Tab-separated table of C-alpha atoms and ligand atoms in Angstrom:
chain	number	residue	atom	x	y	z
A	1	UNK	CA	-147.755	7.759	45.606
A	2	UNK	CA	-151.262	6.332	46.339
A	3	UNK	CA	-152.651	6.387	49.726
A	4	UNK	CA	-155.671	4.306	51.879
A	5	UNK	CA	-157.842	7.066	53.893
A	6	UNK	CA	-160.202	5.421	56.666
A	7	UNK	CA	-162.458	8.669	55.754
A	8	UNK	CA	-164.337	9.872	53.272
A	9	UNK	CA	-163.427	12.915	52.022
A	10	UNK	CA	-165.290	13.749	48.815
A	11	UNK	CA	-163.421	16.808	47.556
A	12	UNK	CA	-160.265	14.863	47.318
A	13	UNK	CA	-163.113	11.754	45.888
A	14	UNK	CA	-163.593	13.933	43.232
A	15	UNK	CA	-160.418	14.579	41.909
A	16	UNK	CA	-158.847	11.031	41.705
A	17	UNK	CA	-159.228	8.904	38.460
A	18	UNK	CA	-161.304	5.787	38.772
A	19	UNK	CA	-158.874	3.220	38.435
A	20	UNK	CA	-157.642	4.322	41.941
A	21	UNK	CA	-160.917	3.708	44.274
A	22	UNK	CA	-160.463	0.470	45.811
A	23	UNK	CA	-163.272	-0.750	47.813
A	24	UNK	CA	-161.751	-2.255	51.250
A	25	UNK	CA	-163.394	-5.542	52.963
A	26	UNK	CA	-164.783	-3.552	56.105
A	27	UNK	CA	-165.422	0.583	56.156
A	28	UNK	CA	-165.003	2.670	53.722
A	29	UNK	CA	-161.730	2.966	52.105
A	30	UNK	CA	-160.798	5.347	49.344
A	31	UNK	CA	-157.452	5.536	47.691
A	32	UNK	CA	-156.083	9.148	45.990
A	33	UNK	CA	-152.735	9.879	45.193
A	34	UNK	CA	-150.619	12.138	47.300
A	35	UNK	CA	-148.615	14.942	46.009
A	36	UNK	CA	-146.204	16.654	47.812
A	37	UNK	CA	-144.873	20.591	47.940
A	38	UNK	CA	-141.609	21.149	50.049
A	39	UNK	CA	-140.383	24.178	50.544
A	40	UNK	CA	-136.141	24.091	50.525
A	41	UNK	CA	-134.085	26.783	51.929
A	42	UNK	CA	-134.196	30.363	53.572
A	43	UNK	CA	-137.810	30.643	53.420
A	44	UNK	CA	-139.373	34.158	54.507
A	45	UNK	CA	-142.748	34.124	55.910
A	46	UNK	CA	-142.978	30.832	56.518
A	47	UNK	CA	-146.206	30.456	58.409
A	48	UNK	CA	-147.491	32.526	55.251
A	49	UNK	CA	-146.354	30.608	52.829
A	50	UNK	CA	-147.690	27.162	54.780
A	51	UNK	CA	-151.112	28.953	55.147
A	52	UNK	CA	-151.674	29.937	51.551
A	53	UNK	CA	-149.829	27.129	49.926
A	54	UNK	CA	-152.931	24.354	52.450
A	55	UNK	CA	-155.572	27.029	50.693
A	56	UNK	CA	-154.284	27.010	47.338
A	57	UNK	CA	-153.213	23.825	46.881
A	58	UNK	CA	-155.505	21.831	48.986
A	59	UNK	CA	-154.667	18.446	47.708
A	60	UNK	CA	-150.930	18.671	48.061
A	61	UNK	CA	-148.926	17.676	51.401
A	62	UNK	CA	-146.626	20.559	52.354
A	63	UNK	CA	-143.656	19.761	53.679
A	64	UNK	CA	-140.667	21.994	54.807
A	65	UNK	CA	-137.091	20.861	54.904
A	66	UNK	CA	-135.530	18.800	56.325
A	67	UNK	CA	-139.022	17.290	57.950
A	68	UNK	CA	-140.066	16.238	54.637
A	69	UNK	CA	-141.726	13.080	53.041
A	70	UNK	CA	-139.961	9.885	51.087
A	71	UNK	CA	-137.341	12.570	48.817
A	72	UNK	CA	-138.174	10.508	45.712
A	73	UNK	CA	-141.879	11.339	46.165
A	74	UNK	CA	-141.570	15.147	46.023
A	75	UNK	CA	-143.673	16.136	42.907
A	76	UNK	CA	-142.708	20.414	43.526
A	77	UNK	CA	-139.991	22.315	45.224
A	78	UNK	CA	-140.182	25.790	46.357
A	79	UNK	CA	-136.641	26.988	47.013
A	80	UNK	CA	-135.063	29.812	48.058
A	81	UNK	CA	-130.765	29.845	48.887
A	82	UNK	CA	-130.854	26.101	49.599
A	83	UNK	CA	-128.257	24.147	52.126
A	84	UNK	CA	-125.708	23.045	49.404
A	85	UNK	CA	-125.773	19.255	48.632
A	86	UNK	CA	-129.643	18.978	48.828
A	87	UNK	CA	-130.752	19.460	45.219
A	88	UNK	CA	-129.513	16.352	43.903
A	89	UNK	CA	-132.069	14.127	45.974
A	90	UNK	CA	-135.229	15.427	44.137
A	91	UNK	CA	-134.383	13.372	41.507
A	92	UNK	CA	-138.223	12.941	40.574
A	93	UNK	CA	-139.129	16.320	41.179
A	94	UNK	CA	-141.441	17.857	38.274
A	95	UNK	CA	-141.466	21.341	38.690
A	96	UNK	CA	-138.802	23.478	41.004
A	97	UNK	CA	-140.072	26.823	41.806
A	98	UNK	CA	-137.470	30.026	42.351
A	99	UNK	CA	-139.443	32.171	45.784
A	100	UNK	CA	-137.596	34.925	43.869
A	101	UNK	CA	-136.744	36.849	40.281
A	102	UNK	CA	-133.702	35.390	40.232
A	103	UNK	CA	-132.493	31.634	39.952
A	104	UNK	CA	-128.842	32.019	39.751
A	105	UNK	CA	-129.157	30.303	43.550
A	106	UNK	CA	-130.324	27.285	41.399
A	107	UNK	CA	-128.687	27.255	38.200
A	108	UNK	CA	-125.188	27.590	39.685
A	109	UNK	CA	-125.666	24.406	41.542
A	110	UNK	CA	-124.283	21.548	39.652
A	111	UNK	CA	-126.506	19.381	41.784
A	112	UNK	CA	-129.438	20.527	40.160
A	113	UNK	CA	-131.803	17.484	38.723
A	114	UNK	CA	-131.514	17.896	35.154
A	115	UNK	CA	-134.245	18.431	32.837
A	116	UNK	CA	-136.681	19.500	35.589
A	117	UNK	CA	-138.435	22.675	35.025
A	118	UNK	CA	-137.159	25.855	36.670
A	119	UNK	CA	-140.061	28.509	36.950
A	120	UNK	CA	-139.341	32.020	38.287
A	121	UNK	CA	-141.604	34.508	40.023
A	122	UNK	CA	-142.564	37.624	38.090
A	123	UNK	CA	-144.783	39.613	40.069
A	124	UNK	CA	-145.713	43.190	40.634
A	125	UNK	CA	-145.299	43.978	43.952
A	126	UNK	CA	-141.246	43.289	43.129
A	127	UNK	CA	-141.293	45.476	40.561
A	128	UNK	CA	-142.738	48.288	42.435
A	129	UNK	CA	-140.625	47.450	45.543
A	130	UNK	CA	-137.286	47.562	42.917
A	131	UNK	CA	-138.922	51.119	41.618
A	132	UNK	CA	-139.172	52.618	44.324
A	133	UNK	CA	-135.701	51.243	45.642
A	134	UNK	CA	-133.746	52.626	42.762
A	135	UNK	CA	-135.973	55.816	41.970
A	136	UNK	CA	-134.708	56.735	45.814
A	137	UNK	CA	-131.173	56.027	44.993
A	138	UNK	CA	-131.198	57.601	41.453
A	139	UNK	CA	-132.648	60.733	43.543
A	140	UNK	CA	-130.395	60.531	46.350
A	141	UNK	CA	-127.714	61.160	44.002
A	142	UNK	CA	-128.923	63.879	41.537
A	143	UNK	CA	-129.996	65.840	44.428
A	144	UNK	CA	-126.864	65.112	46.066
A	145	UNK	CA	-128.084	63.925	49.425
A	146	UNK	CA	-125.348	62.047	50.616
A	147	UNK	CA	-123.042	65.984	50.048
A	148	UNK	CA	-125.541	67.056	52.913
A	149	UNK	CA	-125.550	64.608	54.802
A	150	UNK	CA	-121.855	65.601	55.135
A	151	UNK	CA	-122.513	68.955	55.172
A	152	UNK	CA	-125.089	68.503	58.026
A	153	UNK	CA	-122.069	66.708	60.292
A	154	UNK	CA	-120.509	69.696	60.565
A	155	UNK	CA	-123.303	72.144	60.772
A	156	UNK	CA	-122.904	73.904	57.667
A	157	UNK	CA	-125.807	75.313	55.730
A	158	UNK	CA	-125.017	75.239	52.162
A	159	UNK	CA	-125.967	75.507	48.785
A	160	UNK	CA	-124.486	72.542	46.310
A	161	UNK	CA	-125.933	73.362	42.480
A	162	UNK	CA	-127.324	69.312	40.986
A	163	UNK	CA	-127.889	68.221	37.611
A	164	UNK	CA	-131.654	68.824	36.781
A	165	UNK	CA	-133.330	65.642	35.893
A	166	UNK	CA	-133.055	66.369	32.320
A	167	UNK	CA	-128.693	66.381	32.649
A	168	UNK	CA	-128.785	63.247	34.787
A	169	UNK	CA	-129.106	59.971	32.316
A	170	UNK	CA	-129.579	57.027	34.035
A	171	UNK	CA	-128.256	53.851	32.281
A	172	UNK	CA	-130.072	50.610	32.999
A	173	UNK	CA	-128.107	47.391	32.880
A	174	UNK	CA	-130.789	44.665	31.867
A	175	UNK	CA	-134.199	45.917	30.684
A	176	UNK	CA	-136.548	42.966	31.376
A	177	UNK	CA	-139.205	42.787	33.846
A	178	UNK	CA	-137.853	44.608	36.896
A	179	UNK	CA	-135.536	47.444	34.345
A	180	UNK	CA	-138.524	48.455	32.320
A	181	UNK	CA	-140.555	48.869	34.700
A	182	UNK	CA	-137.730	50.863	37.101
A	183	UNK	CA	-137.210	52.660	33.907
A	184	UNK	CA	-140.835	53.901	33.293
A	185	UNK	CA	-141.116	55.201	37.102
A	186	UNK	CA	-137.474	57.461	36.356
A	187	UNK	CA	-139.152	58.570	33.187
A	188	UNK	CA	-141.882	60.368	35.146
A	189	UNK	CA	-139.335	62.839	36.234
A	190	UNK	CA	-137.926	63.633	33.394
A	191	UNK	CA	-134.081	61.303	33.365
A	192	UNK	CA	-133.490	60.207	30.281
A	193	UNK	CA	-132.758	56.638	30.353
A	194	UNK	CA	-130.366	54.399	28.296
A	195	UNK	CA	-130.686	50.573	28.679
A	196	UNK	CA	-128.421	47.944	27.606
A	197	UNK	CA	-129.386	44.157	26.810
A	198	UNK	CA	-128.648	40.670	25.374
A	199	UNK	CA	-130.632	41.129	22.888
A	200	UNK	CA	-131.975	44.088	20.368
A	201	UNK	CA	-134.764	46.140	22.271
A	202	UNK	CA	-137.230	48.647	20.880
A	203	UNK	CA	-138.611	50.335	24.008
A	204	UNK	CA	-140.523	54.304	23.131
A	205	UNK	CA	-138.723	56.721	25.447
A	206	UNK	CA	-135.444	54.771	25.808
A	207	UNK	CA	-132.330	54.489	23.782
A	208	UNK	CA	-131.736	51.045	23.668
A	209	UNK	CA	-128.193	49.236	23.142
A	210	UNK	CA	-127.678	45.416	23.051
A	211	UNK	CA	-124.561	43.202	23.242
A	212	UNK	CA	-120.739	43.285	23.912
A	213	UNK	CA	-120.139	45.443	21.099
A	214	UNK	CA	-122.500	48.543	22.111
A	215	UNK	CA	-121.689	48.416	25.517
A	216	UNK	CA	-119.458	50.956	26.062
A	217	UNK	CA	-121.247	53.178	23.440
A	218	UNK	CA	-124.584	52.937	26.025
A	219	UNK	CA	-121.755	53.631	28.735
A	220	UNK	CA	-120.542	56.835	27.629
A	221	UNK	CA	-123.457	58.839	28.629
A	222	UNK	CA	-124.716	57.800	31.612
A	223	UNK	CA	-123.787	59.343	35.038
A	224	UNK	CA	-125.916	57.070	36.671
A	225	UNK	CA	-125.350	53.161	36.440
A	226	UNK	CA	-128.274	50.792	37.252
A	227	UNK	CA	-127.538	46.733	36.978
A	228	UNK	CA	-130.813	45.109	36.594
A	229	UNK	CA	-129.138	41.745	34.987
A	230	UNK	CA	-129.521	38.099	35.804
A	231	UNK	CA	-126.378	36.543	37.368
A	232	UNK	CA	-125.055	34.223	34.357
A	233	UNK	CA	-121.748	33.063	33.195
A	234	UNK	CA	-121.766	36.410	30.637
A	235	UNK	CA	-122.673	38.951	33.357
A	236	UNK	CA	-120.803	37.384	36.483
A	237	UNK	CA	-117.742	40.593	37.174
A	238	UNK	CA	-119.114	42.720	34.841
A	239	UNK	CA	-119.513	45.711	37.060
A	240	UNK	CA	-115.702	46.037	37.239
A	241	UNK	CA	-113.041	48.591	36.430
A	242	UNK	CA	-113.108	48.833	32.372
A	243	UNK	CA	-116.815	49.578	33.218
A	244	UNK	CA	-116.242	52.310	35.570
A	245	UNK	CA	-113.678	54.017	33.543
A	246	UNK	CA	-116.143	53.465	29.771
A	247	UNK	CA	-118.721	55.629	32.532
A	248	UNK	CA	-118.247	59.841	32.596
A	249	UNK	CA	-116.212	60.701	35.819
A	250	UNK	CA	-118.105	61.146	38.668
A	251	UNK	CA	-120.964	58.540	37.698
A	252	UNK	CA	-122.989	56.844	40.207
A	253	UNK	CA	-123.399	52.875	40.645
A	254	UNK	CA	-126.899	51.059	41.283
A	255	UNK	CA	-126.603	47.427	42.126
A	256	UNK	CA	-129.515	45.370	43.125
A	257	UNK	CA	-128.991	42.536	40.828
A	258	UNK	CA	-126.522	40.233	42.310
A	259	UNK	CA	-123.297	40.975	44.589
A	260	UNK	CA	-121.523	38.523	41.706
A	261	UNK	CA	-122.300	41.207	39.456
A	262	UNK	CA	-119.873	43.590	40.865
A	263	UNK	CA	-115.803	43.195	41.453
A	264	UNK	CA	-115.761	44.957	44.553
A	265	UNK	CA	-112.183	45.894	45.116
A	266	UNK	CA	-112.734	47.517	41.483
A	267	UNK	CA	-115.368	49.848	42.566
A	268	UNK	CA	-113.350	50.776	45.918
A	269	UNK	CA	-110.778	51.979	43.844
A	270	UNK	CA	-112.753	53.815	41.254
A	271	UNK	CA	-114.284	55.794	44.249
A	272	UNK	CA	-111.773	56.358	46.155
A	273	UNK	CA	-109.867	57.906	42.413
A	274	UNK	CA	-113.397	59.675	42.051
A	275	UNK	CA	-114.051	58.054	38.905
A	276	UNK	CA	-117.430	56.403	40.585
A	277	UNK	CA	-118.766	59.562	42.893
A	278	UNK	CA	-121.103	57.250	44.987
A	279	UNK	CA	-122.570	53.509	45.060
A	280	UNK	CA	-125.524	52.255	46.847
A	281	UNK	CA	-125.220	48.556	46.618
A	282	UNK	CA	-128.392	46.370	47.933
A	283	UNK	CA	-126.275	42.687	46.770
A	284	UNK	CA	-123.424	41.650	48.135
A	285	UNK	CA	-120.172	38.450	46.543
A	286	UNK	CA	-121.464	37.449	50.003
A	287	UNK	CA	-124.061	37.747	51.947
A	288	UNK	CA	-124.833	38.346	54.730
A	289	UNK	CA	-121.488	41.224	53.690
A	290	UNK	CA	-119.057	40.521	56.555
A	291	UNK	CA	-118.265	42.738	59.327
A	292	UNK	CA	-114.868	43.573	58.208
A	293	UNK	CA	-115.891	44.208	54.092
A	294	UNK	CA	-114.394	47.577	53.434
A	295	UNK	CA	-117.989	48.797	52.070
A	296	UNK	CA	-119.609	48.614	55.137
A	297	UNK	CA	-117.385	51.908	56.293
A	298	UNK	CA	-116.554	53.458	52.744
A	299	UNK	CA	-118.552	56.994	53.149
A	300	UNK	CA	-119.501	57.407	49.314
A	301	UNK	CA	-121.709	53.640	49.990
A	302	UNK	CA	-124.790	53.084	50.831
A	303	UNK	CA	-125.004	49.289	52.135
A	304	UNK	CA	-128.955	47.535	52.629
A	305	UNK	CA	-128.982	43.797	53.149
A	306	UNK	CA	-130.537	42.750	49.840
A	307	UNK	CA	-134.179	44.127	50.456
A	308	UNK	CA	-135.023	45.939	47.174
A	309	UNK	CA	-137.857	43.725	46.404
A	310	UNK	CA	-138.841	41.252	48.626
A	311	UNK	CA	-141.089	38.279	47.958
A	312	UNK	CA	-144.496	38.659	49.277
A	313	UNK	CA	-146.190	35.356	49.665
A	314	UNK	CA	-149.666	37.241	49.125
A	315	UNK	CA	-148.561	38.666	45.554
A	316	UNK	CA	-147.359	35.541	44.329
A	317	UNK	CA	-149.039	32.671	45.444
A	318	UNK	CA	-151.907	32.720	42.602
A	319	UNK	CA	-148.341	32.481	40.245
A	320	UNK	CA	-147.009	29.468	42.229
A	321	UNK	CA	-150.691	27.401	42.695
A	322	UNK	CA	-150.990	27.970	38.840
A	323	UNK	CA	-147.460	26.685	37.611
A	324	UNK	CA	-148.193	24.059	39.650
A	325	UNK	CA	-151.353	23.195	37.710
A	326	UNK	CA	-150.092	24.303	34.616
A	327	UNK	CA	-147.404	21.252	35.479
A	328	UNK	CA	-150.202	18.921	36.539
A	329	UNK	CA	-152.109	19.374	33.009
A	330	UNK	CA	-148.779	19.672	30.995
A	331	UNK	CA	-149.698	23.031	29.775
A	332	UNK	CA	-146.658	25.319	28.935
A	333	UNK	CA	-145.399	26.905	31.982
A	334	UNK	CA	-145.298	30.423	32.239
A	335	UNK	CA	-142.088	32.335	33.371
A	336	UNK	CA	-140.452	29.355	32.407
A	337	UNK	CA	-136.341	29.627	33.046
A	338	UNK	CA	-133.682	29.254	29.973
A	339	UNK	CA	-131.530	27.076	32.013
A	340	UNK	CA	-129.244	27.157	28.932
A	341	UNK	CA	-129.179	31.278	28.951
A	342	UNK	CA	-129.445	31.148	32.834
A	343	UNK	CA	-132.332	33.356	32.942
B	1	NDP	P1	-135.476	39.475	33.286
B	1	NDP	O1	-135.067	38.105	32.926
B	1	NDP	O2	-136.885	39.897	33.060
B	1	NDP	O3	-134.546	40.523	32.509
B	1	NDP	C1	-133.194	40.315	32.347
B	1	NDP	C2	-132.611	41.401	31.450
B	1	NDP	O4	-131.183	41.250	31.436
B	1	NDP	C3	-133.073	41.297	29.998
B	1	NDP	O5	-133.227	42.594	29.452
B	1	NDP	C4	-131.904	40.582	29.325
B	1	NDP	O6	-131.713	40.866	27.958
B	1	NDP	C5	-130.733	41.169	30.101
B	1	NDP	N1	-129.554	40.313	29.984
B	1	NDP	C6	-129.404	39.021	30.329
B	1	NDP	N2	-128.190	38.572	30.008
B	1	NDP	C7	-127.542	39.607	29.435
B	1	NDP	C8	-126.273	39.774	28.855
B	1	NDP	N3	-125.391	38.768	28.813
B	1	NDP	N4	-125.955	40.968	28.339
B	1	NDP	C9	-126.831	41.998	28.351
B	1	NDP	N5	-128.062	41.908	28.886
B	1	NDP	C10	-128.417	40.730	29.417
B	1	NDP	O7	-135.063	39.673	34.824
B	1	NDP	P2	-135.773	40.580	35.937
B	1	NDP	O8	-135.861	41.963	35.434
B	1	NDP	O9	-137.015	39.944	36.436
B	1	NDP	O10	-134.706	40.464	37.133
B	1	NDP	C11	-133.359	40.832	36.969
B	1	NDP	C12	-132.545	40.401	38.175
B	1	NDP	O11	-132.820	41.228	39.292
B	1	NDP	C13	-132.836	38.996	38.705
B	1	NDP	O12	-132.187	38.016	37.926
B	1	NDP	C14	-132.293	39.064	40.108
B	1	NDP	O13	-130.950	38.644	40.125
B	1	NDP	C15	-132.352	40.545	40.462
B	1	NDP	N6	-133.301	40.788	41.556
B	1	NDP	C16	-132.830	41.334	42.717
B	1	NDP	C17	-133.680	41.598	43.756
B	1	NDP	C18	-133.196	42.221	45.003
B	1	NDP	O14	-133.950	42.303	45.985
B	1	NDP	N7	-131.979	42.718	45.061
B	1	NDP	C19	-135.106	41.264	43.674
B	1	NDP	C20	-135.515	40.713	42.416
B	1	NDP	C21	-134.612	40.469	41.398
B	1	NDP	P3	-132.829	40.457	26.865
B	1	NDP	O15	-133.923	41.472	27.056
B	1	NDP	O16	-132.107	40.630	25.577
B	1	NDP	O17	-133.242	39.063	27.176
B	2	OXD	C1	-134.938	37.884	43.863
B	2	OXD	C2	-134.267	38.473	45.010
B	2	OXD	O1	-134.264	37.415	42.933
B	2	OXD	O2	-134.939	38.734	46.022
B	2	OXD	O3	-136.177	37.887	43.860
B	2	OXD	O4	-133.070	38.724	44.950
């Protein structure tokens, strides 16, 4: 969209290709173009996000939903779990941005303008977040915390022997960004670790397994379970009963993928058989999990509203301002989403 200001503004001057400056009869007119940001759905930090996005992208209009410009004149959208029905009007859209790892909240929507590109946010601080998230549950277990929690309900002062680090392998569903790094943190005391992906990995320190047919092979040893995946049509119920029982009796389960992941009536009935000892599950089939869902009260769970990594405005705004260039100058973009692989 092009645009008269009755001001002269020269960093915005700067930037606009000559063919644009029209000279008005009276005053000083200049024209620029307008480009637009809106931000679509459940968006933490809001006032953080409007601050650094007015910094960072200075000569972009931010808009959040539903106070938002002419739809057909949105040039980015920054989206996280948005109302259903509203992707389909940013039909000229160039560039939608995930605010998280993940973009099964996108992909799964039919409504989704095809052929625009889906970026993803890859970003440190989520990978230390997720580290230290599973590292506590991964120790939690091993040292058989939840046992004394028990224990410490009815006042009893007891010794329960644990697995040294060295016994305990921890398996790691899904090995890219957010496993490898999880798994580096659990090698630094001593777990070995087994991880399991789409395609052949060759990571030092880890035994590595790929594909349906290794799957329950990488299984077999690990008595701790982590699911690191992307939500696709492959990996959608794959944490589910034939799972649990390829798993040594008595493993633990790690989810902070997606709550899709996992069949939950499955995993209620592999604990309660003591086939799964424990499961601390940060994703729920839905969210927020319902007062009634069975896992809220089930004592081997541990239950946190989907806050192993969090998006930090602050960590990730330098990624979203440069995608956003990267767009403008048709360079490629980088964490760039396989909307055919769905990740
Ligand atoms: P990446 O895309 O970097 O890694 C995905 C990994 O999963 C890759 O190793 C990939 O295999 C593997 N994978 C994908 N499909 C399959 C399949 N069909 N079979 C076996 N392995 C498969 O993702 P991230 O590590 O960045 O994030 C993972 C997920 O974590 C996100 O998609 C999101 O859902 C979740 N997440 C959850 C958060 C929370 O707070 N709970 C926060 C952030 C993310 P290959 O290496 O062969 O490609
Ligand atoms: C994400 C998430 O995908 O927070 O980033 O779940």
């Amino acid at each position: 969209m092009v645009k008269c200001l009755q001001h002269k503004d020269y960093r915005l001057l700067n930037k606009i290709p000559e063919q644009h400056y029209q000279p008005a009869e009276c005053g000083i007119y200049e024209v620029f173009v307008v480009k637009n940001i809106v931000l679509l759905g459940d968006i933490e930090y809001l006032d953080n996000w409007l601050k650094l996005l007015k910094s960072d992208l200075p000569d972009y209009e931010i808009y959040v939903w539903p106070d938002i410009c002419d739809k057909n004149e949105v040039d980015v959208l920054l989206t996280w779990n948005h109302p259903k029905g509203t992707l389909s009007q940013f039909s000229n859209t160039k560039l939608i941005i995930s605010l998280g790892a993940g973009v099964d909240h996108l992909l799964y929507d039919p409504d989704i303008p095809l052929g625009v590109p889906v970026v993803r946010l890859v970003a440190s601080g989520l990978s230390v977040q997720m580290a230290e998230y599973v590292s506590l549950a991964i120790l939690l277990f091993q040292r058989r915390l939840l046992d004394y929690i028990d224990l410490q309900k009815s006042r009893q002062w007891k010794y329960l022997p644990s697995p040294s680090a060295e016994n305990f392998t921890v398996g790691i569903m899904g090995i890219g960004v957010l496993g490898s790094y999880v798994a580096e943190k659990l090698k630094t005391f001593s777990f070995p670790i087994r991880a399991w992906s789409r395609t052949a990995r060759n990571i030092q320190g880890i035994e590595c397994f790929y594909g349906k047919d290794q799957l329950k092979t990488f299984l077999c040893r690990c008595n701790a379970l982590v699911c690191l995946l992307p939500l696709t049509r492959e990996t959608q119920g794959i944490l589910n009963k034939n799972i649990f029982n390829a798993l040594p009796k008595g493993a633990f389960l790690i989810n902070s993928a997606r709550g899709k992941h996992l069949v939950e009536e499955d995993l209620i009935q592999s604990l309660d058989s003591g086939q799964i000892s424990a499961a601390c599950l940060d994703v729920f089939q839905n969210e927020p999990l319902s007062i009634d869902n069975p896992l809220w009260s089930h004592p081997r769970v541990i239950v946190t509203p989907h806050i192993s990594a969090v998006t930090i405005p602050e960590d990730v705004i330098e990624q979203v301002a440069n995608a956003v260039r990267r767009m403008e100058s048709n360079l490629p973009l980088k964490n760039l989403v396989n909307t055919d692989l769905g990740y």
